[in-house]
Amino acid sequence: MKTKFDYLSYLHQYEILIASSGVLMIVIVLTFNMLLPNLNHANQIYAQGQDLKKKVELLTQKDSSLTSLNYQFYKDVFLKSSQILPENKDYVSLIGTFDLLEKQSGITIVRTDFQLGVVSTSSATLQRAAGTAAFMIPISVEVMGNLEGLRKFLDLVSNYNGRLMTFDEVTVNNKQSDTLDVVLSGRAFFYILPGTLGSIDSPLPKLEKSQDAILQKINLLSLPQDTVTVDLDKNSIGKKNLFQ
Amino acid sequence: MAKHSVNLVIKKENELPVVKKLRLLLPIFSAVSLFIFVILFLSSIIYINKNNSEYNSLRLQIDNLEKRISANKNAEGIYILTVSRVKTIDQLSNGNKKFISLLSEILKLQSSGVLISQTNIDKKNSVTVSVTASSAASLDEFATKLLNADAAKLFSDIKTSGIVRDKNAGYLLSVSFKPSTSLLE
């Protein structure tokens, strides 16, 4: 009986301290179990909210760009540009380009020499053009003609008539006549297209003014022969119904 | 009848100063912490409720946009590949030299008595020409034309080497110079 009395008196004496400690303990437990997760969640909403807003803005911009994109135009330009910068060495198109240049410029191509190197896909033999992802094929062309013909030839080369070529060395032999014997040394190129398109929220690349001018120039070229599709509906294909 | 006295007042024991302090501070501290907890907890609930719907709608918007962009994957692919190829063509074209203005300027140096038999323009844009002059007067005329081109800043750093007089009283010489960059544009 005496012990119970002592216990109660003890409780009574320290009731404020015990109650306060109890409240404090509950606050600590609730803080860890409820407040901190809530604050964490709120912080996450705040931080991600900003990112999400930016992402929505970016995706909206990309979506509207893609919706207004002239698919057929870019598809045609893509096919046409493959004549200028193909995905492989494509020596057939190089020869074709020289034939075309000869025909259009009026000069005579005496000799062409291009180092195709190893025909297999040995990447060790490939050399990239400085500052670009394109690969180089060293070429040398010997042409004969007058200055006007040579001017036409070089103009045609720089106006994307056939394969893209650049010349950085020239030797002209002049044999007292109007005809010049010119050896041009330079490079033709091929470009392996990137295998991936990037993430869905990556912005669409934009063209600069000079690049847009090239795009319009390429668009004026005619489509490669092998990509011209035949409209099957216009061809007579016999009776549609066998019983008529 | 004898009276008994009972002492009901509990004897107050002397408390430690720490306990005295705690008796004063602990209730205040616990009340304040409870108050702060309640305020923060309510604020966090209000903030989450208010922003959660916006957050969810943003996520939904992103999902819809991503679906729409995925549906236009072909257009995106063809655009990116075309642009990347056009950019490469532009970069490669920038390295293209146009020799024609330079060549026509070099050929202008010729006259009835002067023939430029060979012209070489190398990768560093240095020009070397082999010249045949039929007489000293023709050679002088050629030199005057070179000086004029130098004065007009078309050519610079002009050097002549290996002047040979042949049996027909003609001259063979080699001239090297640097052309103006405007002639290669």
Short mmCIF file of C-alpha atoms in Angstrom, two decimals:
data_model
loop_
_atom_site.label_atom_id
_atom_site.label_comp_id
_atom_site.label_asym_id
_atom_site.label_seq_id
_atom_site.Cartn_x
_atom_site.Cartn_y
_atom_site.Cartn_z
CA MET A 1 0.00 0.00 0.00
CA LYS A 2 2.83 2.26 0.85
CA THR A 3 4.61 1.47 -2.46
CA LYS A 4 1.49 2.40 -4.46
CA PHE A 5 1.24 5.61 -2.57
CA ASP A 6 4.88 6.42 -3.27
CA TYR A 7 4.42 5.64 -6.95
CA LEU A 8 1.38 7.91 -7.23
CA SER A 9 3.05 10.69 -5.34
CA TYR A 10 6.06 10.34 -7.58
CA LEU A 11 3.82 10.55 -10.66
CA HIS A 12 2.04 13.50 -9.24
CA GLN A 13 5.28 15.25 -8.49
CA TYR A 14 6.73 14.78 -12.00
CA GLU A 15 3.54 14.77 -14.06
CA ILE A 16 4.50 17.89 -16.02
CA LEU A 17 7.88 16.51 -16.90
CA ILE A 18 6.45 13.13 -17.88
CA ALA A 19 3.65 14.68 -19.97
CA SER A 20 6.05 17.07 -21.71
CA SER A 21 8.49 14.27 -22.47
CA GLY A 22 5.60 12.17 -23.82
CA VAL A 23 4.48 14.98 -26.12
CA LEU A 24 8.04 15.49 -27.29
CA MET A 25 8.46 11.78 -28.00
CA ILE A 26 5.21 11.70 -29.97
CA VAL A 27 6.27 14.78 -31.95
CA ILE A 28 9.60 13.15 -32.78
CA VAL A 29 7.95 9.90 -33.87
CA LEU A 30 5.35 11.74 -35.96
CA THR A 31 8.02 13.94 -37.50
CA PHE A 32 9.96 10.92 -38.71
CA ASN A 33 6.93 8.93 -39.78
CA MET A 34 4.70 11.60 -41.22
CA LEU A 35 6.23 15.04 -41.53
CA LEU A 36 9.52 14.13 -43.16
CA PRO A 37 7.94 11.89 -45.86
CA ASN A 38 5.42 14.65 -46.53
CA LEU A 39 8.13 17.30 -46.83
CA ASN A 40 10.12 14.98 -49.03
CA HIS A 41 7.11 14.45 -51.27
CA ALA A 42 6.42 18.19 -51.40
CA ASN A 43 10.04 18.87 -52.29
CA GLN A 44 9.86 16.23 -55.01
CA ILE A 45 6.70 17.82 -56.42
CA TYR A 46 8.38 21.24 -56.41
CA ALA A 47 11.64 20.08 -58.00
CA GLN A 48 10.05 17.78 -60.57
CA GLY A 49 7.29 20.29 -61.24
CA GLN A 50 9.84 22.75 -62.59
CA ASP A 51 11.44 20.05 -64.75
CA LEU A 52 8.08 18.83 -65.94
CA LYS A 53 7.02 22.34 -66.93
CA LYS A 54 10.21 22.71 -68.98
CA LYS A 55 9.69 19.28 -70.51
CA VAL A 56 6.08 20.08 -71.42
CA GLU A 57 7.25 23.31 -73.08
CA LEU A 58 9.94 21.44 -75.03
CA LEU A 59 7.65 18.61 -76.07
CA THR A 60 4.87 21.01 -77.10
CA GLN A 61 7.36 22.87 -79.27
CA LYS A 62 8.65 19.64 -80.79
CA ASP A 63 5.13 18.31 -81.33
CA SER A 64 3.99 21.47 -83.12
CA SER A 65 7.19 21.45 -85.24
CA LEU A 66 6.61 17.84 -86.20
CA THR A 67 2.92 18.37 -86.92
CA SER A 68 3.68 21.27 -89.25
CA LEU A 69 6.62 19.45 -90.88
CA ASN A 70 6.30 18.84 -94.61
CA TYR A 71 7.16 15.14 -94.55
CA GLN A 72 7.16 14.68 -98.33
CA PHE A 73 9.48 17.69 -98.82
CA TYR A 74 12.09 16.35 -96.40
CA LYS A 75 11.72 12.83 -97.75
CA ASP A 76 12.43 14.09 -101.28
CA VAL A 77 15.37 16.22 -100.12
CA PHE A 78 16.73 13.26 -98.19
CA LEU A 79 16.62 11.05 -101.31
CA LYS A 80 18.07 13.82 -103.47
CA SER A 81 20.85 14.57 -100.99
CA SER A 82 21.92 10.93 -101.06
CA GLN A 83 23.15 11.59 -104.63
CA ILE A 84 25.45 14.31 -103.26
CA LEU A 85 26.61 12.62 -100.08
CA PRO A 86 25.87 8.89 -100.12
CA GLU A 87 26.20 6.52 -97.22
CA ASN A 88 29.03 4.51 -98.76
CA LYS A 89 31.92 4.95 -101.17
CA ASP A 90 29.57 4.32 -104.13
CA TYR A 91 32.13 4.52 -106.93
CA VAL A 92 29.37 4.06 -109.51
CA SER A 93 27.86 7.43 -108.61
CA LEU A 94 31.36 8.97 -108.69
CA ILE A 95 31.86 7.77 -112.26
CA GLY A 96 28.34 8.92 -113.10
CA THR A 97 29.12 12.36 -111.69
CA PHE A 98 32.22 12.70 -113.86
CA ASP A 99 30.21 11.67 -116.93
CA LEU A 100 27.56 14.28 -116.09
CA LEU A 101 30.15 17.00 -115.46
CA GLU A 102 31.87 16.25 -118.74
CA LYS A 103 28.59 16.42 -120.62
CA GLN A 104 27.39 19.64 -118.98
CA SER A 105 30.64 21.61 -118.86
CA GLY A 106 31.96 20.74 -122.31
CA ILE A 107 35.42 19.88 -121.08
CA THR A 108 37.08 16.51 -121.60
CA ILE A 109 37.93 14.37 -118.63
CA VAL A 110 41.14 12.64 -119.58
CA ARG A 111 41.75 10.65 -116.43
CA THR A 112 40.10 10.09 -113.07
CA ASP A 113 41.77 8.46 -110.16
CA PHE A 114 40.03 7.78 -106.89
CA GLN A 115 41.38 5.75 -104.07
CA LEU A 116 38.58 3.48 -103.07
CA GLY A 117 40.90 1.63 -100.76
CA VAL A 118 39.78 -1.59 -99.20
CA VAL A 119 36.38 -2.51 -100.56
CA SER A 120 35.35 -4.33 -97.39
CA THR A 121 34.06 -2.42 -94.39
CA SER A 122 37.42 -2.04 -92.73
CA SER A 123 37.06 1.14 -90.72
CA ALA A 124 40.83 1.43 -90.26
CA THR A 125 41.19 2.49 -93.87
CA LEU A 126 38.59 5.23 -93.55
CA GLN A 127 39.63 8.77 -92.79
CA ARG A 128 37.22 11.43 -91.59
CA ALA A 129 37.17 14.93 -93.05
CA ALA A 130 38.37 17.43 -90.43
CA GLY A 131 35.59 18.66 -88.15
CA THR A 132 32.89 16.51 -89.74
CA ALA A 133 31.53 12.99 -89.50
CA ALA A 134 31.99 12.37 -93.23
CA PHE A 135 34.66 10.08 -94.64
CA MET A 136 37.03 11.08 -97.42
CA ILE A 137 37.95 9.46 -100.71
CA PRO A 138 41.06 11.07 -102.24
CA ILE A 139 40.43 11.86 -105.91
CA SER A 140 42.41 13.26 -108.80
CA VAL A 141 40.89 14.39 -112.09
CA GLU A 142 42.69 15.43 -115.24
CA VAL A 143 40.59 17.58 -117.54
CA MET A 144 41.23 19.32 -120.84
CA GLY A 145 39.40 22.37 -122.05
CA ASN A 146 39.40 26.13 -122.12
CA LEU A 147 39.12 28.45 -119.13
CA GLU A 148 35.38 28.89 -119.66
CA GLY A 149 34.86 25.13 -119.68
CA LEU A 150 36.90 24.80 -116.51
CA ARG A 151 34.85 27.57 -114.88
CA LYS A 152 31.65 25.70 -115.78
CA PHE A 153 33.12 22.45 -114.47
CA LEU A 154 34.04 23.97 -111.09
CA ASP A 155 30.70 25.78 -110.86
CA LEU A 156 28.83 22.55 -111.48
CA VAL A 157 30.92 20.77 -108.84
CA SER A 158 30.15 23.44 -106.23
CA ASN A 159 26.44 23.52 -107.15
CA TYR A 160 25.83 19.93 -106.07
CA ASN A 161 25.55 18.38 -109.49
CA GLY A 162 26.24 14.81 -108.50
CA ARG A 163 28.68 13.74 -105.80
CA LEU A 164 30.10 16.38 -103.49
CA MET A 165 33.77 16.97 -104.26
CA THR A 166 36.24 19.56 -103.10
CA PHE A 167 39.57 20.35 -104.73
CA ASP A 168 42.51 21.78 -102.84
CA GLU A 169 45.36 21.41 -105.31
CA VAL A 170 45.54 22.24 -109.00
CA THR A 171 48.19 21.96 -111.71
CA VAL A 172 47.61 23.63 -115.07
CA ASN A 173 49.71 22.82 -118.11
CA ASN A 174 49.40 25.34 -120.88
CA LYS A 175 50.70 24.33 -124.30
CA GLN A 176 50.51 27.61 -126.17
CA SER A 177 46.99 26.95 -127.33
CA ASP A 178 43.62 27.80 -125.89
CA THR A 179 43.34 24.36 -124.34
CA LEU A 180 44.42 23.89 -120.74
CA ASP A 181 45.46 20.58 -119.31
CA VAL A 182 44.35 20.72 -115.69
CA VAL A 183 44.94 18.21 -112.91
CA LEU A 184 42.66 18.75 -109.93
CA SER A 185 43.34 16.93 -106.67
CA GLY A 186 40.90 16.79 -103.83
CA ARG A 187 38.36 14.64 -102.11
CA ALA A 188 34.96 13.08 -102.57
CA PHE A 189 32.99 12.18 -99.48
CA PHE A 190 30.52 9.74 -98.03
CA TYR A 191 28.60 10.04 -94.82
CA ILE A 192 27.29 7.22 -92.68
CA LEU A 193 23.99 8.39 -91.22
CA PRO A 194 23.62 8.40 -87.43
CA GLY A 195 22.03 5.21 -86.12
CA THR A 196 20.00 6.82 -83.37
CA LEU A 197 17.65 9.78 -83.32
CA GLY A 198 18.24 10.89 -79.74
CA SER A 199 15.79 10.95 -76.85
CA ILE A 200 12.14 11.84 -77.29
CA ASP A 201 12.56 15.19 -75.53
CA SER A 202 15.65 16.23 -77.47
CA PRO A 203 14.83 19.33 -79.53
CA LEU A 204 14.77 19.17 -83.32
CA PRO A 205 17.96 20.53 -84.87
CA LYS A 206 17.64 23.82 -86.71
CA LEU A 207 19.26 24.83 -89.98
CA GLU A 208 21.28 28.01 -90.35
CA LYS A 209 20.68 30.38 -93.24
CA SER A 210 23.48 28.94 -95.41
CA GLN A 211 22.30 25.40 -94.68
CA ASP A 212 18.73 26.30 -95.57
CA ALA A 213 19.98 27.68 -98.90
CA ILE A 214 21.67 24.32 -99.56
CA LEU A 215 18.44 22.53 -98.65
CA GLN A 216 16.51 24.61 -101.20
CA LYS A 217 19.22 24.00 -103.83
CA ILE A 218 19.05 20.26 -103.25
CA ASN A 219 15.27 20.36 -103.51
CA LEU A 220 15.61 21.70 -107.05
CA LEU A 221 17.50 18.59 -108.13
CA SER A 222 15.62 15.70 -109.65
CA LEU A 223 14.97 12.53 -107.70
CA PRO A 224 17.33 9.59 -108.25
CA GLN A 225 16.04 7.26 -110.98
CA ASP A 226 15.65 4.21 -108.77
CA THR A 227 13.40 6.03 -106.28
CA VAL A 228 10.76 7.13 -108.81
CA THR A 229 7.76 5.01 -107.96
CA VAL A 230 5.28 3.75 -110.49
CA ASP A 231 1.64 4.62 -109.92
CA LEU A 232 0.11 1.16 -110.18
CA ASP A 233 -3.45 2.52 -110.29
CA LYS A 234 -2.78 4.09 -113.67
CA ASN A 235 -1.48 0.86 -115.18
CA SER A 236 -3.97 -1.53 -116.74
CA ILE A 237 -3.93 -4.66 -114.66
CA GLY A 238 -6.75 -6.58 -116.31
CA LYS A 239 -10.23 -7.30 -114.94
CA LYS A 240 -10.73 -6.75 -111.26
CA ASN A 241 -13.61 -9.20 -111.12
CA LEU A 242 -13.02 -12.54 -112.83
CA PHE A 243 -16.74 -13.23 -113.25
CA GLN A 244 -17.57 -10.08 -115.18
CA MET B 1 -11.13 9.89 23.91
CA ALA B 2 -7.66 10.44 22.68
CA LYS B 3 -7.20 12.40 19.50
CA HIS B 4 -4.89 11.20 16.73
CA SER B 5 -3.35 13.62 14.38
CA VAL B 6 -2.69 12.55 10.76
CA ASN B 7 -0.35 14.59 8.54
CA LEU B 8 -1.87 14.56 4.99
CA VAL B 9 0.55 17.08 3.52
CA ILE B 10 3.24 15.33 1.55
CA LYS B 11 6.58 16.42 2.52
CA LYS B 12 8.16 18.37 -0.27
CA GLU B 13 11.52 16.98 -1.09
CA ASN B 14 14.28 19.27 -2.21
CA GLU B 15 14.58 19.09 -6.03
CA LEU B 16 17.77 19.32 -8.03
CA PRO B 17 18.23 22.60 -9.94
CA VAL B 18 18.25 20.67 -13.26
CA VAL B 19 14.85 19.20 -12.51
CA LYS B 20 13.59 22.63 -11.54
CA LYS B 21 14.80 24.01 -14.85
CA LEU B 22 13.32 21.09 -16.78
CA ARG B 23 10.00 21.59 -15.03
CA LEU B 24 9.97 25.09 -16.48
CA LEU B 25 11.52 24.53 -19.92
CA LEU B 26 10.30 21.10 -21.00
CA PRO B 27 6.59 22.00 -21.21
CA ILE B 28 7.44 25.11 -23.21
CA PHE B 29 9.75 23.17 -25.49
CA SER B 30 7.27 20.36 -26.09
CA ALA B 31 4.44 22.85 -26.72
CA VAL B 32 6.52 24.79 -29.21
CA SER B 33 7.67 21.62 -31.01
CA LEU B 34 4.09 20.35 -31.17
CA PHE B 35 2.96 23.69 -32.56
CA ILE B 36 5.73 23.71 -35.19
CA PHE B 37 4.94 20.11 -36.10
CA VAL B 38 1.26 20.87 -36.56
CA ILE B 39 1.99 23.98 -38.65
CA LEU B 40 4.52 22.19 -40.88
CA PHE B 41 2.38 19.10 -41.24
CA LEU B 42 -0.71 21.07 -42.21
CA SER B 43 1.32 23.24 -44.60
CA SER B 44 2.83 20.18 -46.28
CA ILE B 45 -0.60 18.58 -46.67
CA ILE B 46 -2.04 21.77 -48.12
CA TYR B 47 0.94 22.18 -50.49
CA ILE B 48 0.79 18.55 -51.65
CA ASN B 49 -2.97 18.65 -52.18
CA LYS B 50 -2.70 21.90 -54.07
CA ASN B 51 0.21 20.85 -56.33
CA ASN B 52 -0.41 17.17 -56.71
CA SER B 53 -3.19 17.68 -59.22
CA GLU B 54 -1.01 20.07 -61.25
CA TYR B 55 1.86 17.59 -61.06
CA ASN B 56 -0.36 14.77 -62.23
CA SER B 57 -1.80 16.84 -65.04
CA LEU B 58 1.75 17.73 -66.17
CA ARG B 59 2.66 14.05 -66.19
CA LEU B 60 -0.47 13.26 -68.18
CA GLN B 61 0.30 16.07 -70.61
CA ILE B 62 3.83 14.71 -71.07
CA ASP B 63 2.50 11.20 -71.69
CA ASN B 64 0.11 12.51 -74.34
CA LEU B 65 2.79 14.62 -76.01
CA GLU B 66 5.23 11.72 -76.02
CA LYS B 67 2.60 9.52 -77.64
CA ARG B 68 1.98 12.15 -80.32
CA ILE B 69 5.69 12.60 -80.97
CA SER B 70 6.14 8.83 -81.18
CA ALA B 71 3.35 8.72 -83.75
CA ASN B 72 5.37 11.21 -85.85
CA LYS B 73 8.56 9.19 -85.51
CA ASN B 74 8.96 8.77 -89.26
CA ALA B 75 8.73 12.50 -89.88
CA GLU B 76 11.20 13.15 -87.05
CA GLY B 77 13.60 10.55 -88.42
CA ILE B 78 13.57 11.84 -91.96
CA TYR B 79 13.92 15.45 -90.75
CA ILE B 80 16.87 14.71 -88.44
CA LEU B 81 18.68 12.63 -91.06
CA THR B 82 18.12 15.25 -93.76
CA VAL B 83 19.28 18.08 -91.50
CA SER B 84 22.34 16.14 -90.37
CA ARG B 85 23.28 15.39 -93.98
CA VAL B 86 22.69 18.99 -95.12
CA LYS B 87 24.80 20.29 -92.22
CA THR B 88 27.62 17.94 -93.22
CA ILE B 89 27.35 19.04 -96.86
CA ASP B 90 27.58 22.66 -95.68
CA GLN B 91 30.65 21.95 -93.54
CA LEU B 92 32.37 20.10 -96.38
CA SER B 93 31.49 22.77 -98.96
CA ASN B 94 33.13 25.42 -96.79
CA GLY B 95 36.49 23.81 -97.50
CA ASN B 96 36.02 24.05 -101.24
CA LYS B 97 38.38 26.41 -103.02
CA LYS B 98 37.31 28.20 -106.16
CA PHE B 99 40.41 28.38 -108.32
CA ILE B 100 38.85 29.98 -111.34
CA SER B 101 39.36 33.68 -110.40
CA LEU B 102 42.95 32.95 -109.45
CA LEU B 103 43.61 31.02 -112.65
CA SER B 104 42.17 33.78 -114.83
CA GLU B 105 44.35 36.34 -112.99
CA ILE B 106 47.40 34.15 -113.58
CA LEU B 107 46.55 33.71 -117.27
CA LYS B 108 46.26 37.51 -117.56
CA LEU B 109 50.00 37.64 -116.92
CA GLN B 110 50.53 36.07 -120.33
CA SER B 111 51.20 38.19 -123.39
CA SER B 112 52.34 37.56 -126.96
CA GLY B 113 55.89 36.94 -125.80
CA VAL B 114 55.14 35.33 -122.45
CA LEU B 115 53.68 31.88 -121.92
CA ILE B 116 52.84 30.47 -118.52
CA SER B 117 53.59 26.85 -119.28
CA GLN B 118 52.69 25.43 -115.91
CA THR B 119 50.79 26.65 -112.87
CA ASN B 120 50.63 24.84 -109.58
CA ILE B 121 48.42 25.83 -106.66
CA ASP B 122 49.13 23.69 -103.61
CA LYS B 123 47.14 22.88 -100.47
CA LYS B 124 48.60 25.88 -98.65
CA ASN B 125 47.47 28.15 -101.50
CA SER B 126 51.03 28.84 -102.62
CA VAL B 127 51.25 29.40 -106.37
CA THR B 128 54.22 28.43 -108.49
CA VAL B 129 54.25 29.29 -112.18
CA SER B 130 56.76 28.27 -114.85
CA VAL B 131 57.16 31.05 -117.37
CA THR B 132 58.70 31.13 -120.85
CA ALA B 133 59.53 34.60 -122.17
CA SER B 134 60.63 34.97 -125.76
CA SER B 135 62.76 38.07 -125.14
CA ALA B 136 64.11 40.38 -122.46
CA ALA B 137 61.41 42.92 -123.37
CA SER B 138 58.69 40.29 -122.84
CA LEU B 139 60.26 39.33 -119.55
CA ASP B 140 60.24 42.98 -118.51
CA GLU B 141 56.58 43.25 -119.45
CA PHE B 142 55.83 40.16 -117.37
CA ALA B 143 57.70 41.61 -114.39
CA THR B 144 55.71 44.86 -114.71
CA LYS B 145 52.43 42.93 -114.70
CA LEU B 146 53.56 41.05 -111.59
CA LEU B 147 54.42 44.32 -109.84
CA ASN B 148 51.03 45.74 -110.79
CA ALA B 149 49.31 42.66 -109.33
CA ASP B 150 51.39 43.10 -106.19
CA ALA B 151 50.38 46.79 -105.99
CA ALA B 152 46.72 45.80 -106.46
CA LYS B 153 47.22 43.33 -103.57
CA LEU B 154 46.23 40.39 -105.75
CA PHE B 155 49.55 38.63 -105.23
CA SER B 156 52.08 38.99 -102.45
CA ASP B 157 55.42 37.54 -101.40
CA ILE B 158 56.50 37.22 -105.05
CA LYS B 159 59.76 35.30 -105.52
CA THR B 160 61.54 34.45 -108.74
CA SER B 161 64.03 31.67 -109.01
CA GLY B 162 65.95 29.76 -111.65
CA ILE B 163 66.07 32.19 -114.57
CA VAL B 164 67.63 30.33 -117.49
CA ARG B 165 68.46 31.83 -120.84
CA ASP B 166 67.92 29.29 -123.60
CA LYS B 167 69.64 28.98 -126.97
CA ASN B 168 66.83 30.92 -128.74
CA ALA B 169 67.49 34.00 -126.57
CA GLY B 170 64.38 33.20 -124.59
CA TYR B 171 64.09 33.00 -120.82
CA LEU B 172 62.73 30.26 -118.59
CA LEU B 173 61.90 31.15 -115.04
CA SER B 174 59.90 30.02 -112.09
CA VAL B 175 57.87 32.46 -109.99
CA SER B 176 56.14 31.75 -106.70
CA PHE B 177 53.70 33.98 -104.84
CA LYS B 178 50.78 34.00 -102.43
CA PRO B 179 47.41 34.91 -103.90
CA SER B 180 44.91 37.14 -102.14
CA THR B 181 42.24 35.12 -100.30
CA SER B 182 39.56 36.98 -102.26
CA LEU B 183 40.78 35.17 -105.40
CA LEU B 184 40.00 31.80 -103.84
CA GLU B 185 36.47 32.61 -102.65
#
